[in-house]
Structures are given as C-alpha cells and as structure tokens.
Tab-separated table of C-alpha atoms and ligand atoms in Angstrom:
chain	number	residue	atom	x	y	z
A	1	UNK	CA	6.227	-30.876	91.421
A	2	UNK	CA	7.082	-27.461	90.029
A	3	UNK	CA	4.999	-24.465	89.023
A	4	UNK	CA	5.514	-22.415	85.874
A	5	UNK	CA	4.231	-18.821	86.013
A	6	UNK	CA	4.065	-16.807	82.804
A	7	UNK	CA	4.957	-13.137	83.410
A	8	UNK	CA	2.561	-10.443	82.196
A	9	UNK	CA	3.987	-7.265	80.734
A	10	UNK	CA	3.112	-4.431	78.440
A	11	UNK	CA	5.819	-3.428	75.972
A	12	UNK	CA	8.532	-4.308	78.397
A	13	UNK	CA	6.903	-2.807	81.509
A	14	UNK	CA	6.271	-5.531	84.041
A	15	UNK	CA	2.652	-5.523	85.205
A	16	UNK	CA	1.974	-5.711	88.964
A	17	UNK	CA	-0.291	-8.666	88.154
A	18	UNK	CA	2.879	-10.755	87.694
A	19	UNK	CA	3.984	-10.254	91.292
A	20	UNK	CA	0.448	-10.927	92.581
A	21	UNK	CA	0.200	-14.094	90.476
A	22	UNK	CA	3.514	-15.295	91.911
A	23	UNK	CA	2.030	-14.639	95.364
A	24	UNK	CA	-0.835	-16.991	94.428
A	25	UNK	CA	1.624	-19.547	93.008
A	26	UNK	CA	3.647	-19.584	96.248
A	27	UNK	CA	0.529	-20.897	98.006
A	28	UNK	CA	0.688	-24.035	95.803
A	29	UNK	CA	3.798	-25.059	97.745
A	30	UNK	CA	5.994	-25.940	94.720
A	31	UNK	CA	9.247	-24.454	93.432
A	32	UNK	CA	8.395	-21.647	90.995
A	33	UNK	CA	9.946	-20.885	87.616
A	34	UNK	CA	8.766	-17.834	85.702
A	35	UNK	CA	8.687	-17.619	81.916
A	36	UNK	CA	9.257	-14.115	80.525
A	37	UNK	CA	8.690	-13.882	76.786
A	38	UNK	CA	8.892	-10.887	74.499
A	39	UNK	CA	11.483	-8.806	72.693
A	40	UNK	CA	14.267	-6.852	74.454
A	41	UNK	CA	13.119	-7.992	77.835
A	42	UNK	CA	16.364	-8.603	79.735
A	43	UNK	CA	15.752	-5.698	82.139
A	44	UNK	CA	12.294	-7.011	82.921
A	45	UNK	CA	13.591	-10.558	83.439
A	46	UNK	CA	15.940	-9.152	86.111
A	47	UNK	CA	12.967	-7.512	87.850
A	48	UNK	CA	11.143	-10.843	87.880
A	49	UNK	CA	14.225	-12.558	89.348
A	50	UNK	CA	13.896	-10.289	92.400
A	51	UNK	CA	10.328	-11.299	93.204
A	52	UNK	CA	10.246	-13.454	96.319
A	53	UNK	CA	9.650	-17.148	95.690
A	54	UNK	CA	11.054	-17.284	92.151
A	55	UNK	CA	13.620	-20.097	91.671
A	56	UNK	CA	14.526	-19.586	87.998
A	57	UNK	CA	13.535	-17.049	85.357
A	58	UNK	CA	13.301	-18.546	81.860
A	59	UNK	CA	13.750	-15.884	79.204
A	60	UNK	CA	12.485	-16.231	75.617
A	61	UNK	CA	13.780	-13.015	74.074
A	62	UNK	CA	12.932	-13.046	70.381
A	63	UNK	CA	11.079	-10.891	67.830
A	64	UNK	CA	8.663	-13.816	67.379
A	65	UNK	CA	7.362	-13.135	70.888
A	66	UNK	CA	7.364	-9.346	70.521
A	67	UNK	CA	3.569	-9.119	70.544
A	68	UNK	CA	2.967	-12.251	72.588
A	69	UNK	CA	0.731	-13.798	69.942
A	70	UNK	CA	-1.364	-16.448	71.641
A	71	UNK	CA	-0.559	-19.201	69.131
A	72	UNK	CA	3.218	-18.918	69.465
A	73	UNK	CA	3.027	-18.327	73.212
A	74	UNK	CA	0.920	-21.465	73.717
A	75	UNK	CA	3.421	-23.563	71.731
A	76	UNK	CA	6.329	-22.236	73.790
A	77	UNK	CA	4.521	-22.945	77.078
A	78	UNK	CA	3.608	-26.409	75.807
A	79	UNK	CA	7.259	-27.180	75.033
A	80	UNK	CA	8.102	-26.481	78.694
A	81	UNK	CA	5.005	-28.084	80.219
A	82	UNK	CA	6.561	-31.524	80.772
A	83	UNK	CA	8.501	-30.265	83.783
A	84	UNK	CA	5.554	-28.694	85.576
A	85	UNK	CA	2.479	-29.810	87.512
A	86	UNK	CA	0.954	-26.293	87.565
A	87	UNK	CA	0.950	-23.656	84.817
A	88	UNK	CA	-0.233	-20.290	86.068
A	89	UNK	CA	-0.887	-16.867	84.510
A	90	UNK	CA	-2.839	-13.730	85.408
A	91	UNK	CA	-6.421	-13.488	84.153
A	92	UNK	CA	-5.525	-10.408	82.095
A	93	UNK	CA	-6.204	-9.833	78.405
A	94	UNK	CA	-2.948	-11.628	77.579
A	95	UNK	CA	-3.452	-14.530	79.965
A	96	UNK	CA	-7.055	-15.030	78.891
A	97	UNK	CA	-5.819	-15.178	75.295
A	98	UNK	CA	-3.175	-17.908	75.425
A	99	UNK	CA	-4.030	-19.976	78.526
A	100	UNK	CA	-7.170	-21.655	77.101
A	101	UNK	CA	-5.016	-22.769	74.151
A	102	UNK	CA	-2.459	-24.259	76.548
A	103	UNK	CA	-5.246	-26.107	78.403
A	104	UNK	CA	-6.771	-27.373	75.161
A	105	UNK	CA	-3.425	-28.575	73.794
A	106	UNK	CA	-2.744	-30.393	77.089
A	107	UNK	CA	-6.306	-31.752	77.048
A	108	UNK	CA	-7.066	-30.519	80.574
A	109	UNK	CA	-9.723	-28.183	81.964
A	110	UNK	CA	-8.600	-24.631	82.670
A	111	UNK	CA	-9.306	-23.423	86.205
A	112	UNK	CA	-10.205	-19.785	85.624
A	113	UNK	CA	-9.874	-16.637	87.744
A	114	UNK	CA	-9.005	-18.223	91.066
A	115	UNK	CA	-9.262	-15.915	94.081
A	116	UNK	CA	-7.732	-18.289	96.640
A	117	UNK	CA	-5.610	-21.442	96.833
A	118	UNK	CA	-6.876	-24.038	99.334
A	119	UNK	CA	-4.242	-26.626	98.419
A	120	UNK	CA	-2.381	-27.711	95.281
A	121	UNK	CA	-5.570	-29.276	93.832
A	122	UNK	CA	-8.287	-27.081	95.323
A	123	UNK	CA	-9.102	-23.501	94.490
A	124	UNK	CA	-11.766	-20.855	95.082
A	125	UNK	CA	-13.253	-18.950	92.191
A	126	UNK	CA	-16.244	-16.636	91.812
A	127	UNK	CA	-19.313	-17.797	89.880
A	128	UNK	CA	-22.639	-16.113	89.012
A	129	UNK	CA	-20.960	-12.710	88.566
A	130	UNK	CA	-19.300	-12.979	91.960
A	131	UNK	CA	-22.514	-13.753	93.849
A	132	UNK	CA	-21.224	-17.160	94.918
A	133	UNK	CA	-17.750	-18.590	95.468
A	134	UNK	CA	-17.193	-22.122	94.162
A	135	UNK	CA	-14.534	-24.354	95.721
A	136	UNK	CA	-13.240	-26.508	92.864
A	137	UNK	CA	-10.934	-29.521	92.979
A	138	UNK	CA	-9.052	-30.587	89.865
A	139	UNK	CA	-7.604	-34.068	89.452
A	140	UNK	CA	-6.037	-33.259	86.067
A	141	UNK	CA	-2.382	-34.275	85.917
A	142	UNK	CA	-1.460	-30.712	84.981
A	143	UNK	CA	-3.370	-27.748	86.349
A	144	UNK	CA	-3.721	-24.780	84.016
A	145	UNK	CA	-4.777	-21.854	86.193
A	146	UNK	CA	-5.575	-18.181	85.634
A	147	UNK	CA	-5.435	-15.907	88.672
A	148	UNK	CA	-7.616	-12.917	89.509
A	149	UNK	CA	-4.640	-10.825	90.580
A	150	UNK	CA	-6.710	-8.264	92.506
A	151	UNK	CA	-7.385	-10.969	95.121
A	152	UNK	CA	-3.684	-11.368	95.972
A	153	UNK	CA	-1.062	-9.029	97.441
A	154	UNK	CA	2.178	-7.971	95.787
A	155	UNK	CA	5.062	-10.305	96.634
A	156	UNK	CA	8.011	-9.037	98.640
A	157	UNK	CA	11.492	-8.945	97.114
A	158	UNK	CA	14.424	-11.372	97.329
A	159	UNK	CA	18.056	-11.600	96.238
A	160	UNK	CA	17.993	-12.149	92.464
A	161	UNK	CA	17.238	-15.706	91.307
A	162	UNK	CA	18.954	-17.437	88.365
A	163	UNK	CA	18.076	-16.109	84.910
A	164	UNK	CA	18.341	-18.625	82.078
A	165	UNK	CA	17.891	-17.971	78.332
A	166	UNK	CA	15.742	-20.284	76.197
A	167	UNK	CA	17.068	-20.971	72.715
A	168	UNK	CA	14.166	-22.721	71.037
A	169	UNK	CA	11.610	-20.563	69.204
A	170	UNK	CA	8.128	-21.386	68.002
A	171	UNK	CA	6.553	-19.584	65.084
A	172	UNK	CA	3.646	-21.613	63.776
A	173	UNK	CA	2.516	-18.885	61.320
A	174	UNK	CA	-1.112	-19.289	62.402
A	175	UNK	CA	-1.383	-15.592	63.160
A	176	UNK	CA	0.527	-12.390	62.600
A	177	UNK	CA	0.587	-9.057	64.369
A	178	UNK	CA	-1.188	-6.324	62.379
A	179	UNK	CA	-1.605	-3.325	64.696
A	180	UNK	CA	-2.633	-2.285	68.153
A	181	UNK	CA	-4.989	0.548	69.097
A	182	UNK	CA	-4.463	1.612	72.662
A	183	UNK	CA	-5.960	4.424	74.695
A	184	UNK	CA	-3.189	6.790	75.809
A	185	UNK	CA	-3.689	8.064	79.321
A	186	UNK	CA	-1.484	9.669	81.922
A	187	UNK	CA	-3.687	8.249	84.639
A	188	UNK	CA	-2.920	4.936	86.306
A	189	UNK	CA	-4.236	1.782	84.663
A	190	UNK	CA	-7.697	0.884	86.013
A	191	UNK	CA	-6.850	-2.580	87.295
A	192	UNK	CA	-3.642	-1.422	88.997
A	193	UNK	CA	-4.850	1.907	90.483
A	194	UNK	CA	-4.984	2.437	94.253
A	195	UNK	CA	-7.956	4.773	93.808
A	196	UNK	CA	-10.723	4.562	91.190
A	197	UNK	CA	-13.532	7.037	90.585
A	198	UNK	CA	-16.281	5.830	88.240
A	199	UNK	CA	-19.227	7.580	86.637
A	200	UNK	CA	-22.533	6.070	85.569
A	201	UNK	CA	-25.600	7.008	83.589
A	202	UNK	CA	-26.250	9.713	86.187
A	203	UNK	CA	-23.369	11.705	84.625
A	204	UNK	CA	-25.804	12.369	81.723
A	205	UNK	CA	-23.145	12.805	79.005
A	206	UNK	CA	-19.455	12.469	78.174
A	207	UNK	CA	-18.616	16.141	78.789
A	208	UNK	CA	-19.779	15.846	82.396
A	209	UNK	CA	-17.134	13.175	83.003
A	210	UNK	CA	-14.770	16.184	83.175
A	211	UNK	CA	-16.238	16.692	86.667
A	212	UNK	CA	-14.379	13.534	87.701
A	213	UNK	CA	-11.028	14.676	86.236
A	214	UNK	CA	-10.108	17.208	88.916
A	215	UNK	CA	-10.904	14.772	91.702
A	216	UNK	CA	-8.992	11.988	89.939
A	217	UNK	CA	-5.978	14.324	89.554
A	218	UNK	CA	-5.995	15.172	93.250
A	219	UNK	CA	-6.335	11.541	94.345
A	220	UNK	CA	-4.041	10.042	91.680
A	221	UNK	CA	-7.040	7.971	90.620
A	222	UNK	CA	-7.992	6.046	87.488
A	223	UNK	CA	-11.388	6.848	85.975
A	224	UNK	CA	-13.892	4.074	85.333
A	225	UNK	CA	-17.488	3.837	84.188
A	226	UNK	CA	-20.594	1.700	84.315
A	227	UNK	CA	-21.713	-0.194	81.249
A	228	UNK	CA	-24.708	2.143	80.893
A	229	UNK	CA	-22.277	5.073	80.570
A	230	UNK	CA	-20.194	3.147	78.029
A	231	UNK	CA	-23.193	1.934	76.019
A	232	UNK	CA	-24.565	5.482	75.909
A	233	UNK	CA	-21.266	6.558	74.322
A	234	UNK	CA	-20.224	8.843	77.215
A	235	UNK	CA	-16.779	7.208	77.462
A	236	UNK	CA	-14.600	4.513	75.850
A	237	UNK	CA	-15.398	0.878	76.570
A	238	UNK	CA	-11.983	0.143	78.078
A	239	UNK	CA	-13.177	2.192	81.075
A	240	UNK	CA	-15.988	-0.242	81.888
A	241	UNK	CA	-15.919	-1.795	85.341
A	242	UNK	CA	-17.937	-4.929	85.999
A	243	UNK	CA	-18.765	-8.460	84.997
A	244	UNK	CA	-18.115	-7.781	81.324
A	245	UNK	CA	-15.583	-5.035	81.972
A	246	UNK	CA	-12.563	-4.786	84.235
A	247	UNK	CA	-12.340	-6.240	87.728
A	248	UNK	CA	-10.876	-3.740	90.180
A	249	UNK	CA	-10.127	-3.920	93.901
A	250	UNK	CA	-8.499	-0.582	94.790
A	251	UNK	CA	-8.074	0.830	98.277
A	252	UNK	CA	-10.756	3.411	97.465
A	253	UNK	CA	-13.578	3.157	94.900
A	254	UNK	CA	-15.879	6.145	94.371
A	255	UNK	CA	-19.106	5.385	92.434
A	256	UNK	CA	-20.826	8.484	91.106
A	257	UNK	CA	-24.337	8.311	89.595
A	258	UNK	CA	-24.145	4.501	89.487
A	259	UNK	CA	-27.148	2.494	90.717
A	260	UNK	CA	-25.205	-0.629	91.764
A	261	UNK	CA	-26.510	-3.366	89.437
A	262	UNK	CA	-25.035	-6.784	90.302
A	263	UNK	CA	-23.049	-6.805	87.081
A	264	UNK	CA	-21.334	-3.565	88.154
A	265	UNK	CA	-20.798	-4.808	91.718
A	266	UNK	CA	-19.112	-7.939	90.306
A	267	UNK	CA	-16.278	-5.703	89.145
A	268	UNK	CA	-15.708	-3.545	92.227
A	269	UNK	CA	-17.237	-4.930	95.391
A	270	UNK	CA	-13.882	-6.252	96.663
A	271	UNK	CA	-12.594	-2.666	96.861
A	272	UNK	CA	-11.317	-1.924	100.373
A	273	UNK	CA	-13.380	1.259	100.895
A	274	UNK	CA	-16.404	2.088	98.728
A	275	UNK	CA	-17.921	5.570	98.528
A	276	UNK	CA	-21.211	6.099	96.662
A	277	UNK	CA	-22.726	9.374	95.513
A	278	UNK	CA	-26.307	8.969	94.304
A	279	UNK	CA	-29.433	11.099	94.590
A	280	UNK	CA	-31.635	8.022	95.164
A	281	UNK	CA	-31.400	6.868	98.811
A	282	UNK	CA	-32.708	3.424	97.791
A	283	UNK	CA	-30.011	2.828	95.149
A	284	UNK	CA	-28.527	-0.676	95.686
A	285	UNK	CA	-24.981	0.733	95.575
A	286	UNK	CA	-25.545	1.963	99.148
A	287	UNK	CA	-25.802	-1.678	100.297
A	288	UNK	CA	-22.120	-2.241	99.521
A	289	UNK	CA	-20.896	1.306	100.249
A	290	UNK	CA	-18.836	2.101	103.356
A	291	UNK	CA	-19.703	5.784	102.922
A	292	UNK	CA	-22.818	6.984	101.122
A	293	UNK	CA	-23.743	10.494	100.078
A	294	UNK	CA	-27.365	10.998	99.011
A	295	UNK	CA	-26.970	14.082	96.865
A	296	UNK	CA	-27.057	15.556	93.376
A	297	UNK	CA	-23.658	14.790	91.863
A	298	UNK	CA	-23.605	18.093	89.982
A	299	UNK	CA	-23.714	19.946	93.317
A	300	UNK	CA	-21.341	17.822	95.342
A	301	UNK	CA	-18.569	16.924	92.870
A	302	UNK	CA	-17.290	20.546	92.623
A	303	UNK	CA	-17.519	20.817	96.425
A	304	UNK	CA	-15.566	17.573	96.842
A	305	UNK	CA	-12.867	18.779	94.451
A	306	UNK	CA	-12.556	22.090	96.322
A	307	UNK	CA	-12.387	20.326	99.667
A	308	UNK	CA	-9.607	18.059	98.387
B	1	LIG	C1	-24.835	-9.744	80.779
B	1	LIG	C2	-24.730	-8.369	81.354
B	1	LIG	C3	-23.465	-7.875	81.648
B	1	LIG	C4	-23.327	-6.604	82.195
B	1	LIG	N1	-22.055	-6.128	82.494
B	1	LIG	C5	-21.947	-4.940	83.110
B	1	LIG	C6	-20.659	-4.439	83.507
B	1	LIG	O1	-19.627	-5.065	83.284
B	1	LIG	N2	-20.599	-3.247	84.138
B	1	LIG	C7	-21.728	-2.507	84.422
B	1	LIG	O2	-21.583	-1.412	85.002
B	1	LIG	N3	-22.934	-2.936	84.027
B	1	LIG	C8	-23.070	-4.132	83.373
B	1	LIG	N4	-24.291	-4.521	82.961
B	1	LIG	C9	-25.420	-3.563	83.025
B	1	LIG	C10	-26.049	-3.440	84.389
B	1	LIG	O3	-27.097	-4.406	84.511
B	1	LIG	C11	-26.682	-2.038	84.547
B	1	LIG	O4	-27.604	-1.810	83.516
B	1	LIG	C12	-25.673	-0.899	84.570
B	1	LIG	O5	-24.627	-1.199	85.480
B	1	LIG	C13	-26.359	0.384	84.992
B	1	LIG	O6	-25.450	1.448	84.939
B	1	LIG	P1	-25.684	2.736	85.829
B	1	LIG	O7	-25.690	2.358	87.264
B	1	LIG	O8	-24.710	3.766	85.389
B	1	LIG	O9	-27.103	3.235	85.327
B	1	LIG	P2	-28.499	3.268	86.063
B	1	LIG	O10	-28.862	1.941	86.594
B	1	LIG	O11	-29.434	3.950	85.151
B	1	LIG	O12	-28.216	4.192	87.328
B	1	LIG	C14	-27.953	5.562	87.250
B	1	LIG	C15	-27.917	6.065	88.680
B	1	LIG	O13	-27.563	7.431	88.681
B	1	LIG	C16	-28.296	8.088	89.683
B	1	LIG	N5	-28.371	9.506	89.324
B	1	LIG	C17	-28.995	10.063	88.255
B	1	LIG	N6	-28.807	11.399	88.236
B	1	LIG	C18	-28.063	11.694	89.335
B	1	LIG	C19	-27.565	12.903	89.872
B	1	LIG	N7	-27.764	14.096	89.274
B	1	LIG	N8	-26.850	12.858	91.017
B	1	LIG	C20	-26.623	11.659	91.647
B	1	LIG	N9	-27.081	10.471	91.185
B	1	LIG	C21	-27.786	10.497	90.024
B	1	LIG	C22	-29.660	7.411	89.683
B	1	LIG	O14	-30.321	7.571	90.939
B	1	LIG	C23	-29.277	5.958	89.402
B	1	LIG	O15	-29.102	5.213	90.608
B	1	LIG	C24	-24.468	-5.798	82.414
B	1	LIG	C25	-25.730	-6.306	82.118
B	1	LIG	C26	-25.858	-7.571	81.594
B	1	LIG	C27	-27.229	-8.094	81.287
C-alpha cells in the first residue's frame, strides 16, 4: 500500500497546499511518493523532497507538462497508478481539473475535498455548503482523493528524500495550451493568506474597496469579496470567497459590509478568528464572528487604519 501525491505549483513556485496535502496523506498510514510535473522544476522537486513523510519524489520535467494540461497529466498519473492504493491531490484549480479524469479512467469514484482522514478507507468531507459533515467510506480498490488543504497544517521538514526522474512522456494531443489571463497582485494569494479582509455589497462600489487597501497593507492581508460585490462588478471574480468562490481559513478574517449568507460562510467559517463590521446588529455574520462591530463601515474603516 503506497500513496501517490501530486504536487501543486504555479510556474515553478511550490504552493503551500502541497505540504498540507502531504500532511493529509501521512494520516493514511502508507509510504508516500510525490509526483512533481512541469517544466524546469528541479529546484521545486528538491523542496518537495524536504517535506516530512515523503519517501520518493518522482519528477516529470518536460515541456509537455509545462502548463499541466489535465489530459496529459491524467495519462501520466494513470501510468503510475498501478503501484498505488491512494492517489491524492489538493482541491485547487489544478487538482479539480485533472483528478476527475484520473478517477474516470480508473473507473472509481472520486472522494472530493476531504477535511479529515479517519482511516485509509474513511474520510470526512463537507456537504450542503459546509452545513453538514459526511463521513464517507470507499471500498474502491484505488482511492482518488482531493484534499481541502485549508483543513490541514503545513508539514514539518525532513532530510531530503530520494529524487527520481521519470523518462516516459504522455502527449495525447487532446488539448493544447493557448494563453493564461492572471490577475497580478502584490498581495498574498487569498487561499494562502494568514489574514483576509473581505468587502460585501455594503461597500457600495468598486472605488470604496480602496478603503480596505490601507488596512490590508498594514496587516499583510489578501483582499476578498462576497458574491454580491463580485456580481455587482465592484471587484474581479477571483476575489470571491464562498461556496462558489474560494475556500479560506486564515488566522484572521475580517468581513466588512457582508451579511453572512450561508454560501459566504461556507468559504470562511473555518477561519481561526472572525471579525465582522456591519451596521445591522441582526446580520447573520455576527453569529459566527468572534468580534463584532455594529457600525457604519465608512466611519470605522479609516479609524481602524489609523489605529493600526
Ligand atoms: C448557488 C449559490 C451560490 C452562492 N455562492 C456564493 C459565494 O460563493 N460567496 C458569496 O459571498 N455569496 C454566494 N452566494 C450569494 C449569497 O447567497 C448572498 O447573496 C451574498 O453572499 C450576499 O453578499 P453580501 O453579504 O455582500 O450582500 P448583502 O446580503 O446585501 O449584505 C450587505 C451587508 O452590508 C451591510 N451594510 C450595508 N451598508 C453598510 C455600511 N455602510 N456599513 C456597514 N455595513 C453595511 C448590510 O447591513 C448587509 O448586512 C451564492 C448564492 C447561491 C444561490
């Protein structure tokens, strides 16, 4: 019984989700190999080798994997699958892209977004937008699992494990990379940030989101938004937090002018400390908030920034 974890990275920068996913994989109790695929990734493969619990790092360094196209990635994973009882990846954009293909090609059911490992066959995962936790048992011969990384801690480090290059390449020509459009930001990535400050419909317009900038700068925070703020065109949709947006669990989450609809809570209620600023004392966000400020955001945000 061995586990294969597929590393998640962004243009050669290893994502913290990889370490957290390895933390989840350790709980399965098997030896762990990690597949790192991409182009010019030797430095990153060495980083993975130092994550505690990793036995071997398998490196597929080839232009074919430069953009981690799901079709080629799934074929590569499939070629290795024979040796493994568990195949595990983070439930990120990349993992959610290729893992269902791996499950389909193996003819097994994917176990999605686990938040805990009970044993090697039994897992906990949120359902109904996080309002209930299902304990699921899979009897499939191979378990294809995506991990909600925010539910697991970063792994500690170890002396470097063995790094081994893979020679075989898979290019099935089913897809080709055309272009990528990415938001450039100097702020931390939402799902990895220690502090997140989010604005909702109460911000009234996109310009007013500037009120969050100064606070975010002082706290080293990422800026998020509710779906109402995104749908109204205040900010870009990659800032959306919630059921149909990003799932975050920072040490500190500050919700400003956000009512606290269950779909928003599904994306942030596992944050360690939640602060809510809302002028309506009955807003549901106060039910999950550790600290609540009933106030007009336009008065208190400048005061908060000054105080910081
Ligand atoms: C299938 C589905 C998926 C969804 N997915 C998501 C999702 O991923 N993320 C998400 O966020 N939503 C999601 N939604 C939408 C969700 O139901 C809510 O409509 C949305 O979260 C509301 O956003 P809001 O809190 O910003 O707006 P509102 O509910 O309108 O709340 C605005 C809040 O601002 C406060 N406010 C107004 N002015 C001020 C002021 N001057 N000072 C202080 N407070 C003020 C008000 O009191 C109010 O509480 C989804 C809905 C559906 C049906």
